mmCIF file of C-alpha atoms in Angstrom:
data_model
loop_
_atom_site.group_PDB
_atom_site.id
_atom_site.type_symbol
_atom_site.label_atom_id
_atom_site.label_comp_id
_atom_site.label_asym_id
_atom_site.label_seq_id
_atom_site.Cartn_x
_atom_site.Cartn_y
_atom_site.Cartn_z
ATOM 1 C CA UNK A 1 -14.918 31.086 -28.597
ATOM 2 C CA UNK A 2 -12.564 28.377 -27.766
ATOM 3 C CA UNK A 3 -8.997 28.790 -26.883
ATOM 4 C CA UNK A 4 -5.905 27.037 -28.431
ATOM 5 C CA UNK A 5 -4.445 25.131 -25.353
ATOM 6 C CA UNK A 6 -0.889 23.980 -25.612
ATOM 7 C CA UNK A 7 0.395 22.059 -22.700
ATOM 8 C CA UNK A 8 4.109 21.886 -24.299
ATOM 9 C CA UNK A 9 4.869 25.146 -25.196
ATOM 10 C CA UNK A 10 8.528 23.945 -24.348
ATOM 11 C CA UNK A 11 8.730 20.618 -26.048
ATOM 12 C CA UNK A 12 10.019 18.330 -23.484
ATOM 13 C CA UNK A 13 11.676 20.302 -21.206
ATOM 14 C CA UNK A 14 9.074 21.280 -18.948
ATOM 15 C CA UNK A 15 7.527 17.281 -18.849
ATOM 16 C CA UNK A 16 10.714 16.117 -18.219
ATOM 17 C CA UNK A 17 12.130 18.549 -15.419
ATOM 18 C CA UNK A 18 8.701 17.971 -13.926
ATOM 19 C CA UNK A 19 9.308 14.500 -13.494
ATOM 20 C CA UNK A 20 12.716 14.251 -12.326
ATOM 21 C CA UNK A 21 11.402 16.837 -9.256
ATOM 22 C CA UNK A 22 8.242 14.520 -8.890
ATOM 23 C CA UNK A 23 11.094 11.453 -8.806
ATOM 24 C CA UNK A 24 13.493 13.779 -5.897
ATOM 25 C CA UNK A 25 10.713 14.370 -3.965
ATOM 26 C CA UNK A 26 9.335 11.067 -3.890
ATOM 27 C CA UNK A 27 12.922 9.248 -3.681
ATOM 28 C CA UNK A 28 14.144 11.769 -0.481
ATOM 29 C CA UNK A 29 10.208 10.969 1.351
ATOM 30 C CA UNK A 30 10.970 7.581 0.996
ATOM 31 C CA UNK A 31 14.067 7.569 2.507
ATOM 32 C CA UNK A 32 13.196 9.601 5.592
ATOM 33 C CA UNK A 33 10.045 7.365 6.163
ATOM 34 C CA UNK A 34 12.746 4.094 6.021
ATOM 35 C CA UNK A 35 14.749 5.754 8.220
ATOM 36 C CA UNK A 36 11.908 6.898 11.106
ATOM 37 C CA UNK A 37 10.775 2.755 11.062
ATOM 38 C CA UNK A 38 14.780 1.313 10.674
ATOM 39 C CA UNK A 39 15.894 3.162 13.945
ATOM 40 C CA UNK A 40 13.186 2.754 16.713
ATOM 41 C CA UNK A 41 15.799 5.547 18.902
ATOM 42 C CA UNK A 42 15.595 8.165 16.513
ATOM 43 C CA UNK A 43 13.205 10.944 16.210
ATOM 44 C CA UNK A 44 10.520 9.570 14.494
ATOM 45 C CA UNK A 45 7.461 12.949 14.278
ATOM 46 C CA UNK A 46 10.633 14.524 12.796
ATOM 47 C CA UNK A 47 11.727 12.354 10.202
ATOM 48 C CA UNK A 48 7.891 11.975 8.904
ATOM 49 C CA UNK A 49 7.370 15.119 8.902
ATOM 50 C CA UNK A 50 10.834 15.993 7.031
ATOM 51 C CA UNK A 51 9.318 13.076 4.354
ATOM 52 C CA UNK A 52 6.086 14.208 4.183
ATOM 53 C CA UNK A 53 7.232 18.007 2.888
ATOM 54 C CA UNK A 54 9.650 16.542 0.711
ATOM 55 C CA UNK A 55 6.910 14.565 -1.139
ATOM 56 C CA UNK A 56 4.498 17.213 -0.705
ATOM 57 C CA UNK A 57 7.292 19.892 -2.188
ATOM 58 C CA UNK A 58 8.052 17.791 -5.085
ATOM 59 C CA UNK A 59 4.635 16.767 -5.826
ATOM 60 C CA UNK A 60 3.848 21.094 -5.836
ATOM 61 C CA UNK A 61 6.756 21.620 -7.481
ATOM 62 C CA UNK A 62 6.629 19.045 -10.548
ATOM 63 C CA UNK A 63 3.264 20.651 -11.015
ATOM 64 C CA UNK A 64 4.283 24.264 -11.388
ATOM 65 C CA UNK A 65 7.174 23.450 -13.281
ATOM 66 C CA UNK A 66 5.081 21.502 -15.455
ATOM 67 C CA UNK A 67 2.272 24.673 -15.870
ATOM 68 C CA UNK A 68 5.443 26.786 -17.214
ATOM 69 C CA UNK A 69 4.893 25.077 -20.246
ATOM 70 C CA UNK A 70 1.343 25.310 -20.572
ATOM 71 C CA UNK A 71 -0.422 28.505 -22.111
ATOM 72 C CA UNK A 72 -3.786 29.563 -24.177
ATOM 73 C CA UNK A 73 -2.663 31.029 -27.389
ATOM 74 C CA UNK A 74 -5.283 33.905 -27.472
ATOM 75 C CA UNK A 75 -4.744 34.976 -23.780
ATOM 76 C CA UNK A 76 -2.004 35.820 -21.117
ATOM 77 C CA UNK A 77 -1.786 33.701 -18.122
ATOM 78 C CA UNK A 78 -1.198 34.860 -14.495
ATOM 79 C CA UNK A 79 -1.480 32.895 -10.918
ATOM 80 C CA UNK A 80 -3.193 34.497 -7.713
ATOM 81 C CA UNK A 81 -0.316 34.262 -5.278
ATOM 82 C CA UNK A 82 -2.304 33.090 -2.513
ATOM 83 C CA UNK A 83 -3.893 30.068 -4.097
ATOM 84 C CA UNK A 84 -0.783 29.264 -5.073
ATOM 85 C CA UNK A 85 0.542 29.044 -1.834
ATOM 86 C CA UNK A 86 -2.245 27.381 -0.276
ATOM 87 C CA UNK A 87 -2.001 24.922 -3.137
ATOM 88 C CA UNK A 88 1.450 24.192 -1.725
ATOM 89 C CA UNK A 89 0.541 23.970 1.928
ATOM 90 C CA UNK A 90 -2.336 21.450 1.004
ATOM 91 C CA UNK A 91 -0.157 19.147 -0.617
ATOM 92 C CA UNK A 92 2.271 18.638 1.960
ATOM 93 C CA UNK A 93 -0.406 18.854 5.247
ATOM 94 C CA UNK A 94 -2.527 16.064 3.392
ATOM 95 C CA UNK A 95 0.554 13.684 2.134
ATOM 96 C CA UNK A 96 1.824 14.346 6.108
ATOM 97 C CA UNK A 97 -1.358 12.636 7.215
ATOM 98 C CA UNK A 98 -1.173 9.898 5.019
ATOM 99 C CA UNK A 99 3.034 9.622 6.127
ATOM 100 C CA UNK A 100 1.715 10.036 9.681
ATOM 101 C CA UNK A 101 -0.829 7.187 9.962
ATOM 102 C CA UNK A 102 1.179 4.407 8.188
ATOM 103 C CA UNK A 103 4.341 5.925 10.078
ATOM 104 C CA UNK A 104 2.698 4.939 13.349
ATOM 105 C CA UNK A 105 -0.026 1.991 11.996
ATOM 106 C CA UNK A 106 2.113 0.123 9.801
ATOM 107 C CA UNK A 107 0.378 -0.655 6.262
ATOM 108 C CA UNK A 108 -2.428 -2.834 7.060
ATOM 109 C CA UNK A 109 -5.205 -2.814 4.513
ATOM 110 C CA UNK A 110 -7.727 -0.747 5.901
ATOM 111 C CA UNK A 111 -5.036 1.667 6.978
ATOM 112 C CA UNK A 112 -3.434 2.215 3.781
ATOM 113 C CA UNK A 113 -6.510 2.540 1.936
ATOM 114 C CA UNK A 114 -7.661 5.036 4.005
ATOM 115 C CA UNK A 115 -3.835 7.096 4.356
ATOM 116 C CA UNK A 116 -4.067 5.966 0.619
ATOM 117 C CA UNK A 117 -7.096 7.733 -0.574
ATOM 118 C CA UNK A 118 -6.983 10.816 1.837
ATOM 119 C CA UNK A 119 -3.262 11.695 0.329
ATOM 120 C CA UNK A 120 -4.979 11.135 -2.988
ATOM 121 C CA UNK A 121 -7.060 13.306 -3.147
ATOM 122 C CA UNK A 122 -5.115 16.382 -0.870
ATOM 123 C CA UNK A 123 -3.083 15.552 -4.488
ATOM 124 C CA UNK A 124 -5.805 15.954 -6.482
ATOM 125 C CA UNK A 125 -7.194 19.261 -4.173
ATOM 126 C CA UNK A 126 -3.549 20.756 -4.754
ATOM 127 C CA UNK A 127 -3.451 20.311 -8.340
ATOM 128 C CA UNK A 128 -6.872 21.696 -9.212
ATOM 129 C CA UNK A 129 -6.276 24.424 -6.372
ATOM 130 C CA UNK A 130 -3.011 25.244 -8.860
ATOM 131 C CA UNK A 131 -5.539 25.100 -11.880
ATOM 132 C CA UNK A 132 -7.646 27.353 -10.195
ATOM 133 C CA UNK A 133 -4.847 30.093 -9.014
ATOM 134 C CA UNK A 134 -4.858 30.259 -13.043
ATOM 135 C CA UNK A 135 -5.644 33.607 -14.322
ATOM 136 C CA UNK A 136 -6.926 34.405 -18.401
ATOM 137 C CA UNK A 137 -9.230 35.979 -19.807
ATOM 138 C CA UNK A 138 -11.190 32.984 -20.399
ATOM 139 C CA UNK A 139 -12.861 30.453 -18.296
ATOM 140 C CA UNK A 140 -11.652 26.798 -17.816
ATOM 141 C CA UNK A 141 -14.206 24.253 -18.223
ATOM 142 C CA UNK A 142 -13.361 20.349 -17.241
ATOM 143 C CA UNK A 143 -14.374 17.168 -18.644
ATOM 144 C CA UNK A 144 -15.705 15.324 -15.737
ATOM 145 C CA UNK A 145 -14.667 11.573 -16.907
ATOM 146 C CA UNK A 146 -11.417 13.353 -17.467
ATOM 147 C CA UNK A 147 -11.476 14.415 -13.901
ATOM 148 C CA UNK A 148 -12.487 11.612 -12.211
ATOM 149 C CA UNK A 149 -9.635 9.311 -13.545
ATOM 150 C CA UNK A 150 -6.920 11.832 -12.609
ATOM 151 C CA UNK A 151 -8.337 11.824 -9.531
ATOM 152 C CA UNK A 152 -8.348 8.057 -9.030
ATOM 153 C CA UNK A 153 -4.483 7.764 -10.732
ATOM 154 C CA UNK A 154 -3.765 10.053 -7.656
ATOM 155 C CA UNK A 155 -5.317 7.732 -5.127
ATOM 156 C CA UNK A 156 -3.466 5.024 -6.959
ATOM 157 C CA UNK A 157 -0.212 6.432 -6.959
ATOM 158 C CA UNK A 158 -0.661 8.070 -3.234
ATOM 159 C CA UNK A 159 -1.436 4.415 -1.932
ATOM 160 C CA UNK A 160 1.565 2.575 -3.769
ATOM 161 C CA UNK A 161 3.846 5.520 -2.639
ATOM 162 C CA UNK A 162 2.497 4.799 0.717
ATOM 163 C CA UNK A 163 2.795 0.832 0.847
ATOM 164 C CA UNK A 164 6.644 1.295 -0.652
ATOM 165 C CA UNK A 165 7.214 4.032 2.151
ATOM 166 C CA UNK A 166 6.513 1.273 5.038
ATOM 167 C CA UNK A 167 7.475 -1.779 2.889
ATOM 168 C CA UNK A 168 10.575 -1.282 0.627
ATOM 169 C CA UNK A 169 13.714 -1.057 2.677
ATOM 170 C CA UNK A 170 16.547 -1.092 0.274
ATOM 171 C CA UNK A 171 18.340 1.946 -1.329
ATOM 172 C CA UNK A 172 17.935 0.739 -4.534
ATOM 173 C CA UNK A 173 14.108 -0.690 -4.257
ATOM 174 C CA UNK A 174 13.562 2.715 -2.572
ATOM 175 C CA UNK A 175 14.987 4.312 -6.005
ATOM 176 C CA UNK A 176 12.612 2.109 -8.675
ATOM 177 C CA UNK A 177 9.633 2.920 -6.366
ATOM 178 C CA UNK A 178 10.473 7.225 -6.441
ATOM 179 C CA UNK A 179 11.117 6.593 -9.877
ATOM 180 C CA UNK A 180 7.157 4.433 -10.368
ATOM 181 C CA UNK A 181 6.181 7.400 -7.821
ATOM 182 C CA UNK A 182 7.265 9.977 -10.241
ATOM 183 C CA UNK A 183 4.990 8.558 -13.080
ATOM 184 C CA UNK A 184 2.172 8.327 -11.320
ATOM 185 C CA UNK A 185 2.057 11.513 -9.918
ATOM 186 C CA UNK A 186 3.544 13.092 -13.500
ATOM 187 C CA UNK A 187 0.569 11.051 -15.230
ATOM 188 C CA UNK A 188 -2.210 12.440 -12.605
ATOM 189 C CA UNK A 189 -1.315 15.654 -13.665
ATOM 190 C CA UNK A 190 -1.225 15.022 -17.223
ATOM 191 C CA UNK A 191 -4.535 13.421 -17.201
ATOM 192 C CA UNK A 192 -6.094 16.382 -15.162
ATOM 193 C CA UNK A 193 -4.576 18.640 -18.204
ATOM 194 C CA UNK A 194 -6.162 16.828 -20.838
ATOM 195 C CA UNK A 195 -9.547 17.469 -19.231
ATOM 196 C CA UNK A 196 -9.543 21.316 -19.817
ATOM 197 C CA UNK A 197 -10.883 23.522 -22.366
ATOM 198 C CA UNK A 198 -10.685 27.041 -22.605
ATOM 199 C CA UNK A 199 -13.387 29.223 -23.368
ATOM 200 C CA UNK A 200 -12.349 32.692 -24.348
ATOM 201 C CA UNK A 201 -14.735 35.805 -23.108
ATOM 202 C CA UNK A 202 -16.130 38.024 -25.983
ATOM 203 C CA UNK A 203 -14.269 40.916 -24.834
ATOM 204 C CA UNK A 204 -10.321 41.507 -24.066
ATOM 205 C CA UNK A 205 -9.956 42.563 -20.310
ATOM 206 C CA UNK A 206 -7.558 45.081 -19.196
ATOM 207 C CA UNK A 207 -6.016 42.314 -16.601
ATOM 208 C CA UNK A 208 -2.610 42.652 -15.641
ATOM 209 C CA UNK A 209 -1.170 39.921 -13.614
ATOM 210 C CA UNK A 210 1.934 38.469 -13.098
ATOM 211 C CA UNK A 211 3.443 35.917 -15.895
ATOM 212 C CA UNK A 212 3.844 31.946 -15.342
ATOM 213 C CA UNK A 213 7.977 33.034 -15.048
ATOM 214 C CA UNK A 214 7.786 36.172 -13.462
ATOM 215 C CA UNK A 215 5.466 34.667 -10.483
ATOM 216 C CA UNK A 216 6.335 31.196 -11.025
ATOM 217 C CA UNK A 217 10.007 30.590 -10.725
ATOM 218 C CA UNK A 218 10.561 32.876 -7.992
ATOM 219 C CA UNK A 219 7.948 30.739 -5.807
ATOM 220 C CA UNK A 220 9.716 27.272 -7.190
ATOM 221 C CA UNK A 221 13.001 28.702 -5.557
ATOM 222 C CA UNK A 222 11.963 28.139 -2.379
ATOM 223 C CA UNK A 223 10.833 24.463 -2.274
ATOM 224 C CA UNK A 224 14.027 23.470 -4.822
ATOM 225 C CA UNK A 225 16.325 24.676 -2.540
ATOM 226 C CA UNK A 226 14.252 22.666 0.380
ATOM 227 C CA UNK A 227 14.218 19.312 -1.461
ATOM 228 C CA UNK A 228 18.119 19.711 -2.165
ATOM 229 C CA UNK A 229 18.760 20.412 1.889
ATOM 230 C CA UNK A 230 16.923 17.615 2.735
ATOM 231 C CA UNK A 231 18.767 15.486 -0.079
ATOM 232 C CA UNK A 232 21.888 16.442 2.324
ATOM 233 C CA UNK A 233 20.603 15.575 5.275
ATOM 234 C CA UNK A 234 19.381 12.341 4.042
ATOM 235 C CA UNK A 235 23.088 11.936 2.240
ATOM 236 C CA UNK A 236 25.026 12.598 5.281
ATOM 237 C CA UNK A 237 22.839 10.301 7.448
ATOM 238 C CA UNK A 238 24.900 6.821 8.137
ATOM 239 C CA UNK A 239 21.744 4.693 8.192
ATOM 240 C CA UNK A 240 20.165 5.958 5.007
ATOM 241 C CA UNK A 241 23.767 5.534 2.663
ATOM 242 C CA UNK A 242 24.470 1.835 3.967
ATOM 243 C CA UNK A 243 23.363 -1.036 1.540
ATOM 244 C CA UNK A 244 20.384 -3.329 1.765
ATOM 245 C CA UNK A 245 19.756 -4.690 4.931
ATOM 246 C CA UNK A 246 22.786 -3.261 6.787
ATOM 247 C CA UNK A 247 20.702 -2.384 9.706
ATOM 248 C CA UNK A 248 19.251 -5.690 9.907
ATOM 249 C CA UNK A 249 22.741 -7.058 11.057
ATOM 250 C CA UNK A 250 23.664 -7.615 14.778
ATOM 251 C CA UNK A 251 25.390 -4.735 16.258
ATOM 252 C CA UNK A 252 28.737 -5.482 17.726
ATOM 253 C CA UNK A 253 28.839 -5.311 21.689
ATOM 254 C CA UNK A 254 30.098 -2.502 23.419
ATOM 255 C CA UNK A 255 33.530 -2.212 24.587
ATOM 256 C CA UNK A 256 32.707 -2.440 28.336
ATOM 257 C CA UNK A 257 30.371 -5.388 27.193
ATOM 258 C CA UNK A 258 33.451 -7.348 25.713
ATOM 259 C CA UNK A 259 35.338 -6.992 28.694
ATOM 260 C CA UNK A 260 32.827 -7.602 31.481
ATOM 261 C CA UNK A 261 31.976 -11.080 29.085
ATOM 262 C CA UNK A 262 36.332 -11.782 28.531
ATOM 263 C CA UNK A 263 36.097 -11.827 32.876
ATOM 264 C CA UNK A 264 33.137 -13.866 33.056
ATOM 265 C CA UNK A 265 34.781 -16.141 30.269
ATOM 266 C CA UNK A 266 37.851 -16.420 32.498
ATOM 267 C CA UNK A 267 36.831 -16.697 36.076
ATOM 268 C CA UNK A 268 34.836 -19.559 34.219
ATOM 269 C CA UNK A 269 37.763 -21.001 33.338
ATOM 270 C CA UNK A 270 39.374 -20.432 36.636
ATOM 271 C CA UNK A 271 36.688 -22.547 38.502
ATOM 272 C CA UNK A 272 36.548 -25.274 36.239
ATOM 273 C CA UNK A 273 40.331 -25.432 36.639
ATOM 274 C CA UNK A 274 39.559 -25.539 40.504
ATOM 275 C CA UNK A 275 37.578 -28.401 40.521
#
């Protein structure tokens, strides 16, 4: 028997809060990737890595908050709590290796194709990881064209995100790309929805697992409250709040610099008064 799927069982409140986490996520990675390449003296592992799980924690979280709204009308839906975790630590250890290699390689063509397509699909791997944390009494079947073109709108989407990380210096450039970022990634999952069907078993199970809220927004606390601590940390930071291209302007000489060059200027003009 087939199941009645409904992937808006909230109207647009789901979709949308999705995407504005997908857009937070993306918008704070990119601005801790600018800042490990704009400041050779800072501490660049941490600043990737700080980018990487913000991307990776909104990219997790857009999805979850996005599978709130989604249920089978016959059936109850629960998630295994350890695929669900593991869904979360896959996204943000694959998007760290993509971060990681165009952090240190710079986005050369064979480099971001390859950080590119391996963050692509660690997207893909977390999203049908969170598909298959899913609990029903039904199995999920997926139509494989279906599949395939989420799969290549995440390598897509990974590999722009990527180029814009290493690329796009401005505050506001870094905004429209989160913003691109958070379609992408909020159409990849979309387009991996719209490949399912349900197919309900003849018999009702006695299965009691957790609910999408009762399991679900407990776990989303946790990476919310991360991408909102990193949003202060990346507020608070001087080089990350100054306007386009503000770090590209000479830095003003040290005090001790301007007075060692006023004696040099003077003893100058000293010996020329000499001679």
């Amino acid at each position: 028997m087939e199941g009645t799927v409904d992937g808006f069982r909230y109207g647009v409140v789901t979709p949308v809060a999705a995407y504005v986490m997908a857009c937070l996520g993306g918008a704070l990675g990119l601005r801790c990737i600018v800042r490990s390449l704009i400041d050779r003296q800072s501490w660049k592992p941490g600043w990737l890595a700080l980018g990487a799980a913000s991307i990776g924690c909104g990219i997790w979280t857009m999805h979850f908050i996005a599978m709130i709204g989604f249920q089978v009308e016959e059936t109850r839906i629960g998630y295994h709590l350890g695929l669900t975790v593991f869904s979360l630590a896959v996204a943000i250890v694959v998007v760290g290796l993509g971060v990681f290699v165009v952090g240190y390689r710079g986005a050369g063509r064979a480099t971001l194709c390859l950080a590119g397509t391996v963050t692509g699909l660690g997207i893909a791997a977390m999203h049908y990881l969170g598909m298959a944390a899913m609990q029903l009494n039904a199995s999920i079947r997926y139509d494989p064209v279906m599949v395939a073109l989420s799969v290549l709108i995440a390598i897509v989407a990974a590999t722009a995100a990527l180029w814009a990380a290493v690329t796009i210096r401005g505050f506001l450039t870094s905004l429209g790309a989160s913003l691109v970022m958070g379609v992408a990634v909020s159409g990849m999952h979309y387009t991996g929805m719209a490949a399912v069907s349900v197919h309900l078993h003849g018999t009702v199970s006695s299965w009691a697992g957790d609910t999408p809220t009762s399991l679900l927004l407990p776990m989303l606390v946790g990476p919310v409250v991360f991408l909102l601590l990193a949003g202060v940390v990346v507020m608070f930071d001087p080089l990350l709040v100054l306007g386009d291209g503000e770090w590209n302007r000479p830095r003003p000489p040290a005090p001790a610099q301007e007075e060692r060059s006023g004696r040099t200027a003077a003893a100058r003009s000293w010996s020329h008064g000499q001679g």
